[in-house]
Amino acid sequence: MTELQINTTQNVNISFTAASVGERILAYVIDWIIKIAYIIVTYQITFNLLEVDRMIEDMDQWSQIAIYVTFYLPVVFYTLIFETLLDGQTLGKRILRIKVVKIDGYQASLADFVIRWFFRIVDLNMMSGVVALIAIITSPRNQRLGDMTAGTSVITLKNNINISHTILEELEDTYQPKYPNVIKLSDNDARIIKETFNTAKASRDYATLIKLRDKIVEVTEIKVVNENDMQFIDTVLKDYNYYTQSM
């Protein structure tokens, strides 16, 4: 398996395992099964039960084309829609437990997903996916062309790196959280915060602690309650664990 060493903007190294070619192909196949199921079910309901085909017989050619294009739009935008809504996962990727992430350690953005989706034309539609296969095999980070352009990679979540090993905090049974807005953070955000916090605290890098606090406040819109930078960040991590463990 290919190990990815991601260096975050806070100069924290995080290791991930890149999804294998087999996992990505199987996720792709599952996604296509879902697309085909959608086409069959929707066609039966729309054109057989509702008899839409009879309704459009008297329409002009462009109107008919518009209806058929609308019918297939969910298939065309399937990957873009689901990767955006499910934070880097289509239904196939979620089943296989693989995910699209940024190489800098942050969650991929809508713009990144759009780039990946657009490059599917070259990666997957041309030469029946041979371009993507060659790119993934030869790339040191198992990236297809869309990943290279967007600065993303597909990682597997089936490894030893999870919340229990990286961001779990010791909490007393009587612990009372202060900042419910911490649920706006993701597991990846919490991991980066903790590693940056520990590194800055050990080296007494107070400038980084201030920047980290400001970034957390910006993202979560938390109002700090009588705590210095170190106390605040420590509380945020404990509160995040409190709320995520209670879900």
Coordinates of N, CA and C in Angstrom, one line a residue:
M1 N 0.8 -1.2 0.0 CA 0.0 0.0 0.0 C 0.9 1.3 0.0
T2 N 0.4 2.3 -0.7 CA 1.1 3.6 -0.8 C 0.8 4.4 0.4
E3 N 1.9 4.9 1.2 CA 1.7 5.8 2.3 C 1.8 7.2 1.8
L4 N 0.9 8.0 2.2 CA 0.9 9.5 1.9 C 1.3 10.3 3.1
Q5 N 2.4 11.0 2.9 CA 2.8 11.9 4.0 C 2.3 13.3 3.6
I6 N 1.3 13.8 4.3 CA 0.7 15.1 4.1 C 1.3 16.1 5.1
N7 N 1.8 17.2 4.5 CA 2.4 18.3 5.4 C 1.4 19.4 5.3
T8 N 0.7 19.7 6.5 CA -0.3 20.7 6.6 C 0.3 22.1 6.6
T9 N -0.6 23.1 6.4 CA -0.1 24.5 6.4 C 0.5 24.8 7.8
Q10 N 0.2 24.0 8.8 CA 0.8 24.3 10.1 C 2.1 23.5 10.3
N11 N 2.7 22.9 9.2 CA 3.9 22.1 9.2 C 3.8 20.9 10.1
V12 N 2.6 20.3 10.1 CA 2.4 19.0 10.8 C 2.2 17.9 9.8
N13 N 3.0 16.8 10.0 CA 3.0 15.7 9.1 C 1.9 14.7 9.5
I14 N 1.1 14.3 8.5 CA 0.0 13.3 8.8 C 0.1 12.2 7.8
S15 N 0.1 11.0 8.2 CA 0.2 9.8 7.3 C -1.2 9.2 7.0
F16 N -1.4 9.0 5.7 CA -2.6 8.3 5.3 C -2.2 7.2 4.3
T17 N -3.0 6.2 4.1 CA -2.8 5.2 3.2 C -3.7 5.4 2.0
A18 N -3.0 5.5 0.8 CA -3.8 5.8 -0.4 C -4.7 4.6 -0.8
A19 N -5.8 4.8 -1.3 CA -6.7 3.8 -1.7 C -6.1 3.0 -2.9
S20 N -6.3 1.7 -2.9 CA -5.6 0.9 -4.0 C -6.4 1.1 -5.3
V21 N -5.8 0.6 -6.4 CA -6.5 0.7 -7.7 C -7.7 -0.2 -7.6
G22 N -7.6 -1.3 -7.0 CA -8.8 -2.2 -6.9 C -9.9 -1.6 -6.2
E23 N -9.7 -0.9 -5.1 CA -10.7 -0.3 -4.3 C -11.4 0.8 -5.1
R24 N -10.6 1.6 -5.8 CA -11.2 2.7 -6.7 C -12.0 2.1 -7.8
I25 N -11.5 1.0 -8.4 CA -12.3 0.4 -9.5 C -13.6 -0.1 -9.0
L26 N -13.6 -0.8 -7.9 CA -14.8 -1.4 -7.3 C -15.8 -0.4 -6.9
A27 N -15.3 0.7 -6.3 CA -16.2 1.9 -6.0 C -16.8 2.4 -7.3
Y28 N -16.0 2.5 -8.3 CA -16.5 3.0 -9.6 C -17.6 2.1 -10.2
V29 N -17.4 0.8 -10.1 CA -18.4 -0.1 -10.5 C -19.7 0.0 -9.7
I30 N -19.6 0.1 -8.4 CA -20.7 0.2 -7.5 C -21.5 1.5 -7.9
D31 N -20.8 2.6 -8.2 CA -21.4 3.8 -8.5 C -22.2 3.6 -9.9
W32 N -21.6 2.9 -10.8 CA -22.3 2.7 -12.1 C -23.5 1.8 -11.9
I33 N -23.5 0.8 -11.0 CA -24.7 0.0 -10.7 C -25.8 0.9 -10.2
I34 N -25.4 1.8 -9.3 CA -26.4 2.7 -8.8 C -27.0 3.6 -9.9
K35 N -26.1 4.1 -10.8 CA -26.6 5.0 -11.9 C -27.6 4.2 -12.8
I36 N -27.2 3.0 -13.1 CA -28.0 2.1 -14.0 C -29.4 1.9 -13.3
A37 N -29.4 1.6 -12.0 CA -30.6 1.3 -11.3 C -31.5 2.6 -11.3
Y38 N -30.9 3.8 -11.2 CA -31.6 5.0 -11.3 C -32.3 5.1 -12.6
I39 N -31.5 4.9 -13.7 CA -32.1 5.0 -15.0 C -33.2 4.1 -15.3
I40 N -33.1 2.8 -14.8 CA -34.1 1.8 -15.0 C -35.4 2.2 -14.3
V41 N -35.2 2.5 -13.0 CA -36.4 2.8 -12.1 C -37.1 4.1 -12.6
T42 N -36.3 5.1 -12.9 CA -36.9 6.4 -13.3 C -37.5 6.3 -14.6
Y43 N -36.9 5.5 -15.5 CA -37.5 5.3 -16.9 C -38.9 4.6 -16.7
Q44 N -38.9 3.6 -15.9 CA -40.2 2.8 -15.8 C -41.3 3.7 -15.2
I45 N -40.9 4.5 -14.2 CA -41.9 5.4 -13.6 C -42.3 6.5 -14.5
T46 N -41.4 7.2 -15.1 CA -41.6 8.4 -15.9 C -42.3 8.0 -17.3
F47 N -41.7 7.0 -18.0 CA -42.2 6.8 -19.3 C -43.2 5.7 -19.5
N48 N -43.3 4.8 -18.5 CA -44.2 3.7 -18.6 C -45.5 4.0 -17.7
L49 N -45.3 4.3 -16.4 CA -46.4 4.5 -15.5 C -47.1 5.9 -15.8
L50 N -46.3 6.9 -16.0 CA -46.8 8.2 -16.2 C -47.0 8.5 -17.7
E51 N -46.5 7.7 -18.6 CA -46.7 7.8 -20.0 C -46.2 9.2 -20.5
V52 N -45.1 9.6 -20.0 CA -44.5 10.9 -20.5 C -44.2 10.9 -21.9
D53 N -43.8 9.7 -22.4 CA -43.4 9.6 -23.8 C -44.5 10.0 -24.8
R54 N -45.8 9.7 -24.4 CA -46.9 10.1 -25.2 C -47.1 11.6 -25.1
M55 N -46.8 12.2 -23.9 CA -47.0 13.6 -23.8 C -46.0 14.4 -24.6
I56 N -44.9 13.9 -24.8 CA -43.8 14.7 -25.5 C -43.8 14.4 -27.0
E57 N -44.7 13.5 -27.5 CA -44.7 13.2 -28.9 C -45.1 14.5 -29.8
D58 N -45.9 15.3 -29.2 CA -46.3 16.5 -30.0 C -45.4 17.7 -29.8
M59 N -44.4 17.5 -29.0 CA -43.5 18.6 -28.7 C -42.4 18.7 -29.9
D60 N -41.8 19.9 -30.0 CA -40.8 20.1 -31.0 C -39.5 19.3 -30.6
Q61 N -38.6 19.2 -31.5 CA -37.4 18.3 -31.2 C -36.6 18.9 -30.1
W62 N -36.4 20.2 -30.0 CA -35.6 20.8 -28.9 C -36.2 20.6 -27.6
S63 N -37.5 20.6 -27.5 CA -38.2 20.4 -26.2 C -38.0 18.9 -25.8
Q64 N -38.1 18.0 -26.7 CA -37.9 16.6 -26.4 C -36.4 16.3 -25.9
I65 N -35.5 17.0 -26.6 CA -34.1 16.8 -26.2 C -33.9 17.4 -24.8
A66 N -34.5 18.5 -24.5 CA -34.4 19.1 -23.2 C -34.9 18.2 -22.1
I67 N -36.0 17.5 -22.3 CA -36.6 16.5 -21.4 C -35.7 15.4 -21.2
Y68 N -35.1 14.8 -22.2 CA -34.2 13.7 -22.1 C -32.9 14.1 -21.4
V69 N -32.4 15.3 -21.7 CA -31.2 15.7 -21.0 C -31.4 15.9 -19.5
T70 N -32.6 16.5 -19.2 CA -32.9 16.6 -17.8 C -33.0 15.3 -17.1
F71 N -33.5 14.3 -17.8 CA -33.7 12.9 -17.2 C -32.3 12.3 -16.9
Y72 N -31.3 12.6 -17.7 CA -29.9 12.1 -17.5 C -29.0 12.9 -16.7
L73 N -29.4 14.2 -16.3 CA -28.5 15.0 -15.6 C -28.0 14.4 -14.2
P74 N -28.9 13.8 -13.5 CA -28.4 13.2 -12.2 C -27.3 12.1 -12.4
V75 N -27.3 11.5 -13.6 CA -26.2 10.5 -13.9 C -25.0 11.2 -14.2
V76 N -25.1 12.3 -15.0 CA -23.9 13.1 -15.4 C -23.2 13.7 -14.3
F77 N -24.0 14.3 -13.3 CA -23.5 15.0 -12.2 C -23.4 14.2 -10.9
Y78 N -23.6 12.9 -11.0 CA -23.7 12.0 -9.9 C -22.5 12.1 -9.0
T79 N -21.3 12.0 -9.5 CA -20.0 12.1 -8.8 C -19.9 13.4 -8.1
L80 N -20.1 14.5 -8.8 CA -19.9 15.8 -8.3 C -20.9 16.1 -7.1
I81 N -22.1 15.7 -7.3 CA -23.2 15.9 -6.3 C -22.8 15.2 -5.0
F82 N -22.5 13.9 -5.1 CA -22.3 13.1 -3.9 C -21.0 13.4 -3.2
E83 N -19.9 13.7 -4.0 CA -18.6 14.0 -3.4 C -18.8 15.3 -2.6
T84 N -19.6 16.2 -3.1 CA -19.8 17.5 -2.5 C -20.6 17.4 -1.2
L85 N -21.7 16.6 -1.3 CA -22.6 16.4 -0.1 C -22.0 15.5 0.9
L86 N -21.2 14.5 0.5 CA -20.7 13.5 1.5 C -19.2 13.7 1.8
D87 N -18.7 14.9 1.6 CA -17.3 15.3 2.0 C -16.3 14.4 1.3
G88 N -16.4 14.2 0.0 CA -15.4 13.5 -0.7 C -15.7 12.0 -1.0
Q89 N -17.0 11.6 -0.8 CA -17.4 10.3 -1.0 C -18.6 10.2 -1.9
T90 N -18.6 9.3 -2.9 CA -19.8 8.9 -3.6 C -20.3 7.7 -2.8
L91 N -21.5 7.2 -3.2 CA -22.0 6.0 -2.5 C -21.1 4.8 -2.6
G92 N -20.5 4.7 -3.8 CA -19.5 3.6 -3.9 C -18.3 3.7 -3.0
K93 N -17.8 5.0 -3.0 CA -16.6 5.2 -2.1 C -17.0 5.0 -0.6
R94 N -18.2 5.4 -0.2 CA -18.6 5.2 1.2 C -18.7 3.7 1.5
I95 N -19.2 2.9 0.6 CA -19.3 1.5 0.8 C -17.9 0.9 1.0
L96 N -17.0 1.3 0.1 CA -15.6 0.8 0.2 C -14.7 1.5 1.2
R97 N -15.3 2.5 1.9 CA -14.6 3.3 2.9 C -13.3 3.9 2.4
I98 N -13.5 4.6 1.3 CA -12.4 5.5 0.7 C -12.9 6.9 0.5
K99 N -12.0 7.8 0.5 CA -12.5 9.2 0.5 C -11.5 10.1 -0.2
V100 N -12.0 11.2 -0.8 CA -11.1 12.2 -1.5 C -10.7 13.3 -0.4
V101 N -9.4 13.5 -0.4 CA -8.9 14.6 0.6 C -7.9 15.4 -0.2
K102 N -7.7 16.6 0.4 CA -6.7 17.5 -0.2 C -5.3 17.0 0.3
I103 N -4.3 17.2 -0.5 CA -2.9 16.8 -0.2 C -2.4 17.7 1.0
D104 N -3.0 18.9 1.2 CA -2.5 19.7 2.3 C -3.2 19.4 3.6
G105 N -4.0 18.3 3.6 CA -4.6 17.8 4.9 C -6.0 18.4 5.2
Y106 N -6.5 19.3 4.4 CA -7.8 19.9 4.6 C -8.8 19.1 3.8
Q107 N -10.1 19.4 4.1 CA -11.2 18.9 3.3 C -11.2 19.5 1.9
A108 N -11.4 18.7 0.9 CA -11.5 19.2 -0.4 C -12.7 20.1 -0.5
S109 N -12.6 21.1 -1.4 CA -13.6 22.1 -1.6 C -14.5 21.8 -2.8
L110 N -15.6 22.6 -3.0 CA -16.4 22.4 -4.2 C -15.6 22.6 -5.4
A111 N -14.7 23.6 -5.4 CA -13.9 23.8 -6.6 C -13.0 22.6 -6.9
D112 N -12.5 21.9 -5.9 CA -11.7 20.7 -6.1 C -12.5 19.6 -6.7
F113 N -13.7 19.4 -6.2 CA -14.6 18.4 -6.7 C -15.0 18.7 -8.2
V114 N -15.2 20.0 -8.5 CA -15.5 20.3 -9.9 C -14.4 20.0 -10.8
I115 N -13.2 20.3 -10.4 CA -12.0 20.0 -11.2 C -11.9 18.5 -11.5
R116 N -12.0 17.7 -10.4 CA -11.9 16.2 -10.5 C -13.0 15.7 -11.4
W117 N -14.2 16.2 -11.3 CA -15.4 15.8 -12.1 C -15.1 16.2 -13.6
F118 N -14.6 17.3 -13.9 CA -14.4 17.8 -15.2 C -13.3 16.9 -15.9
F119 N -12.3 16.5 -15.1 CA -11.2 15.7 -15.7 C -11.6 14.3 -15.9
R120 N -12.8 13.9 -15.4 CA -13.3 12.5 -15.7 C -13.4 12.3 -17.2
I121 N -13.6 13.4 -18.0 CA -13.7 13.3 -19.4 C -12.5 12.7 -20.0
V122 N -11.3 13.1 -19.5 CA -10.0 12.6 -20.0 C -9.7 11.3 -19.2
D123 N -9.8 11.3 -17.9 CA -9.4 10.1 -17.1 C -10.2 8.9 -17.4
L124 N -11.5 9.0 -17.4 CA -12.4 7.8 -17.4 C -13.2 7.6 -18.7
N125 N -13.5 8.7 -19.4 CA -14.4 8.6 -20.6 C -13.6 8.3 -21.8
M126 N -12.3 8.7 -21.9 CA -11.5 8.5 -23.0 C -10.7 7.1 -22.8
M127 N -10.7 6.3 -23.8 CA -10.0 5.0 -23.8 C -10.4 4.1 -22.6
S128 N -11.7 4.3 -22.3 CA -12.4 3.4 -21.3 C -11.6 3.3 -19.9
G129 N -11.1 4.5 -19.5 CA -10.5 4.6 -18.2 C -9.0 4.2 -18.2
V130 N -8.4 3.9 -19.3 CA -7.0 3.5 -19.4 C -6.1 4.6 -18.9
V131 N -6.5 5.9 -19.3 CA -5.7 7.0 -18.9 C -5.6 7.1 -17.3
A132 N -6.8 7.0 -16.7 CA -6.8 7.0 -15.2 C -6.0 5.9 -14.6
L133 N -6.2 4.7 -15.1 CA -5.5 3.5 -14.6 C -3.9 3.7 -14.7
I134 N -3.5 4.2 -15.8 CA -2.0 4.4 -16.0 C -1.5 5.5 -15.0
A135 N -2.3 6.6 -14.9 CA -1.9 7.7 -14.0 C -1.9 7.2 -12.6
I136 N -2.9 6.5 -12.1 CA -2.9 6.0 -10.7 C -1.7 5.1 -10.4
I137 N -1.4 4.2 -11.3 CA -0.4 3.2 -11.1 C 1.0 3.9 -11.1
T138 N 1.2 4.9 -12.0 CA 2.5 5.5 -12.1 C 2.7 6.7 -11.1
S139 N 1.6 7.2 -10.6 CA 1.7 8.3 -9.7 C 2.2 7.9 -8.3
P140 N 3.1 8.6 -7.7 CA 3.6 8.2 -6.3 C 2.5 8.4 -5.3
R141 N 1.5 9.1 -5.6 CA 0.4 9.3 -4.6 C -0.9 8.7 -5.1
N142 N -0.8 7.8 -6.1 CA -2.0 7.1 -6.6 C -3.1 8.0 -7.1
Q143 N -2.6 9.1 -7.8 CA -3.5 10.1 -8.3 C -3.8 9.9 -9.8
R144 N -5.1 10.1 -10.2 CA -5.4 10.3 -11.6 C -5.2 11.7 -12.0
L145 N -5.3 12.1 -13.2 CA -5.0 13.4 -13.7 C -5.9 14.5 -13.0
G146 N -7.1 14.1 -12.7 CA -8.0 15.1 -12.0 C -7.5 15.3 -10.6
D147 N -7.0 14.3 -9.9 CA -6.4 14.5 -8.6 C -5.2 15.4 -8.6
M148 N -4.3 15.2 -9.6 CA -3.1 16.0 -9.7 C -3.4 17.4 -9.9
T149 N -4.4 17.7 -10.8 CA -4.8 19.1 -11.1 C -5.5 19.7 -9.9
A150 N -6.3 19.0 -9.2 CA -7.1 19.6 -8.0 C -6.2 19.5 -6.7
G151 N -5.1 18.8 -6.7 CA -4.3 18.7 -5.5 C -5.0 17.8 -4.5
T152 N -5.6 16.7 -5.0 CA -6.3 15.8 -4.1 C -5.7 14.4 -4.2
S153 N -6.2 13.5 -3.4 CA -5.9 12.1 -3.5 C -7.0 11.3 -2.8
V154 N -7.1 10.1 -3.2 CA -8.1 9.2 -2.6 C -7.4 8.3 -1.6
I155 N -7.9 8.4 -0.3 CA -7.3 7.6 0.8 C -8.3 6.5 1.3
T156 N -7.7 5.5 1.9 CA -8.6 4.5 2.5 C -8.8 4.9 4.0
L157 N -10.0 4.7 4.5 CA -10.3 4.9 5.9 C -10.2 3.6 6.7
K158 N -9.8 2.5 6.0 CA -9.6 1.2 6.7 C -8.2 1.1 7.1
N159 N -7.7 1.9 8.1 CA -6.4 1.8 8.6 C -6.3 2.1 10.0
N160 N -5.1 2.3 10.6 CA -5.0 2.5 12.0 C -5.1 3.9 12.4
I161 N -5.3 4.8 11.5 CA -5.4 6.2 11.8 C -6.9 6.5 11.9
N162 N -7.4 6.7 13.1 CA -8.8 7.1 13.4 C -8.8 7.9 14.6
I163 N -10.0 8.3 15.0 CA -10.2 9.3 16.1 C -9.7 8.7 17.4
S164 N -9.8 7.4 17.6 CA -9.4 6.8 18.8 C -7.9 6.9 19.1
H165 N -7.2 6.9 17.9 CA -5.7 6.9 18.1 C -5.1 8.3 18.0
T166 N -5.9 9.2 17.5 CA -5.2 10.5 17.2 C -5.8 11.7 18.0
I167 N -7.1 11.7 18.2 CA -7.6 13.0 18.9 C -8.4 12.7 20.1
L168 N -8.4 11.5 20.6 CA -9.2 11.1 21.8 C -8.6 11.8 23.0
E169 N -9.4 12.5 23.9 CA -9.0 13.1 25.1 C -9.6 12.4 26.3
E170 N -8.8 12.5 27.4 CA -9.3 11.9 28.6 C -10.3 12.9 29.2
L171 N -11.5 12.4 29.4 CA -12.6 13.2 30.0 C -13.1 12.6 31.2
E172 N -13.3 13.4 32.2 CA -13.9 12.9 33.5 C -15.4 12.7 33.2
D173 N -16.1 11.9 34.0 CA -17.5 11.6 33.9 C -18.3 12.9 34.2
T174 N -17.7 13.8 35.0 CA -18.4 15.0 35.3 C -18.1 16.2 34.4
Y175 N -17.4 15.9 33.3 CA -16.9 17.0 32.4 C -18.1 17.7 31.8
Q176 N -18.1 19.1 31.8 CA -19.1 19.9 31.3 C -18.5 20.7 30.1
P177 N -19.0 20.6 28.9 CA -18.4 21.3 27.8 C -18.8 22.8 27.8
K178 N -18.0 23.6 27.1 CA -18.3 25.0 27.1 C -18.7 25.5 25.7
Y179 N -18.2 24.9 24.7 CA -18.4 25.4 23.3 C -19.1 24.4 22.4
P180 N -20.4 24.4 22.4 CA -21.1 23.5 21.5 C -20.8 23.7 20.0
N181 N -20.3 24.9 19.6 CA -20.0 25.2 18.2 C -18.8 24.3 17.7
V182 N -18.1 23.6 18.6 CA -17.0 22.7 18.1 C -17.5 21.7 17.1
I183 N -18.8 21.4 17.1 CA -19.3 20.4 16.2 C -19.2 20.8 14.7
K184 N -18.8 22.1 14.5 CA -18.6 22.6 13.1 C -17.3 22.0 12.6
L185 N -16.4 21.5 13.5 CA -15.1 21.0 13.1 C -15.3 19.5 12.6
S186 N -14.4 19.1 11.7 CA -14.4 17.7 11.3 C -13.4 16.9 12.0
D187 N -13.3 15.6 11.9 CA -12.3 14.8 12.5 C -10.9 15.3 12.1
N188 N -10.8 15.6 10.8 CA -9.5 16.0 10.2 C -9.1 17.3 10.8
D189 N -10.1 18.3 11.0 CA -9.8 19.5 11.6 C -9.2 19.3 13.1
A190 N -9.9 18.5 13.8 CA -9.5 18.2 15.2 C -8.1 17.6 15.3
R191 N -7.8 16.7 14.3 CA -6.5 16.0 14.3 C -5.4 17.1 14.0
I192 N -5.7 18.0 13.1 CA -4.7 19.0 12.8 C -4.5 19.9 13.9
I193 N -5.6 20.3 14.6 CA -5.6 21.2 15.7 C -4.7 20.6 16.8
K194 N -5.0 19.3 17.1 CA -4.3 18.7 18.2 C -2.8 18.5 18.0
E195 N -2.4 18.1 16.7 CA -1.0 17.9 16.4 C -0.3 19.3 16.4
T196 N -1.0 20.3 15.9 CA -0.4 21.6 15.8 C -0.2 22.2 17.3
F197 N -1.2 22.0 18.1 CA -1.2 22.4 19.5 C -0.1 21.8 20.2
N198 N 0.0 20.4 20.1 CA 1.1 19.7 20.9 C 2.5 20.2 20.4
T199 N 2.6 20.4 19.1 CA 3.9 20.8 18.6 C 4.3 22.2 19.1
A200 N 3.3 23.1 19.0 CA 3.6 24.5 19.4 C 3.8 24.6 20.9
K201 N 3.0 23.8 21.6 CA 3.1 23.9 23.1 C 4.5 23.3 23.5
A202 N 5.0 22.3 22.9 CA 6.3 21.7 23.2 C 7.4 22.6 22.9
S203 N 7.3 23.4 21.8 CA 8.4 24.3 21.4 C 8.1 25.7 21.9
R204 N 7.0 25.9 22.7 CA 6.7 27.2 23.2 C 6.5 28.3 22.1
D205 N 5.9 27.8 21.0 CA 5.7 28.7 19.8 C 4.4 29.4 20.0
Y206 N 4.4 30.5 20.7 CA 3.2 31.2 21.1 C 2.5 31.9 19.9
A207 N 3.3 32.2 18.9 CA 2.8 32.9 17.7 C 1.8 31.9 17.0
T208 N 2.3 30.6 16.9 CA 1.4 29.6 16.3 C 0.2 29.3 17.1
L209 N 0.3 29.3 18.4 CA -0.9 29.1 19.2 C -1.9 30.2 19.0
I210 N -1.4 31.5 18.9 CA -2.4 32.6 18.6 C -3.1 32.4 17.3
K211 N -2.3 32.0 16.2 CA -2.9 31.8 14.9 C -3.9 30.7 14.9
L212 N -3.5 29.6 15.7 CA -4.4 28.5 15.8 C -5.7 28.8 16.5
R213 N -5.6 29.6 17.5 CA -6.8 30.0 18.2 C -7.7 30.9 17.3
D214 N -7.1 31.8 16.6 CA -7.8 32.7 15.7 C -8.5 31.9 14.6
K215 N -7.8 30.9 14.1 CA -8.4 30.1 13.0 C -9.6 29.3 13.6
I216 N -9.5 28.8 14.8 CA -10.6 28.0 15.4 C -11.8 28.9 15.6
V217 N -11.6 30.1 16.1 CA -12.6 31.1 16.3 C -13.3 31.5 15.0
E218 N -12.5 31.6 14.0 CA -13.0 32.0 12.7 C -14.0 30.9 12.1
V219 N -13.5 29.7 12.2 CA -14.3 28.6 11.7 C -15.5 28.2 12.5
T220 N -15.4 28.3 13.8 CA -16.5 27.8 14.7 C -17.4 29.0 15.2
E221 N -16.9 30.2 15.1 CA -17.6 31.4 15.6 C -17.8 31.3 17.1
I222 N -16.8 30.7 17.8 CA -16.9 30.6 19.2 C -16.5 31.9 19.9
K223 N -17.2 32.2 21.0 CA -16.8 33.4 21.8 C -16.0 32.9 23.0
V224 N -14.7 33.2 23.1 CA -13.8 32.7 24.1 C -14.3 33.2 25.5
V225 N -14.3 32.3 26.4 CA -14.7 32.6 27.8 C -13.6 32.5 28.8
N226 N -13.0 33.7 29.0 CA -11.9 33.9 30.1 C -10.9 32.7 30.1
E227 N -10.3 32.5 28.9 CA -9.2 31.5 28.8 C -8.1 32.0 27.9
N228 N -6.9 31.6 28.3 CA -5.8 32.0 27.4 C -5.7 31.0 26.2
D229 N -4.8 31.2 25.3 CA -4.7 30.5 24.1 C -4.6 29.0 24.4
M230 N -3.7 28.6 25.2 CA -3.5 27.1 25.5 C -4.8 26.5 26.2
Q231 N -5.3 27.2 27.1 CA -6.5 26.7 27.8 C -7.7 26.6 26.8
F232 N -7.8 27.6 26.0 CA -8.9 27.6 25.0 C -8.8 26.4 24.0
I233 N -7.7 26.2 23.5 CA -7.5 25.1 22.5 C -7.7 23.8 23.2
D234 N -7.1 23.6 24.4 CA -7.3 22.4 25.1 C -8.8 22.1 25.4
T235 N -9.6 23.1 25.7 CA -11.0 23.0 26.0 C -11.7 22.6 24.7
V236 N -11.3 23.2 23.6 CA -12.0 22.9 22.3 C -11.8 21.4 21.9
L237 N -10.6 20.9 22.1 CA -10.3 19.5 21.9 C -11.2 18.6 22.8
K238 N -11.3 18.9 24.0 CA -12.1 18.1 25.0 C -13.5 18.2 24.6
D239 N -14.0 19.4 24.3 CA -15.4 19.6 23.9 C -15.7 18.8 22.7
Y240 N -14.8 18.8 21.7 CA -15.1 18.1 20.5 C -15.2 16.6 20.7
N241 N -14.3 16.1 21.6 CA -14.4 14.7 22.0 C -15.7 14.4 22.7
Y242 N -16.1 15.3 23.6 CA -17.3 15.1 24.4 C -18.5 15.0 23.5
Y243 N -18.7 15.9 22.5 CA -19.9 15.9 21.6 C -19.8 14.8 20.6
T244 N -18.6 14.5 20.1 CA -18.6 13.4 19.1 C -18.8 12.0 19.7
Q245 N -18.3 11.8 21.0 CA -18.5 10.6 21.6 C -19.9 10.4 22.1
S246 N -20.7 11.5 22.2 CA -22.1 11.4 22.6 C -23.0 11.1 21.4
M247 N -22.5 11.2 20.2 CA -23.4 11.1 19.0 C -23.7 9.6 18.8

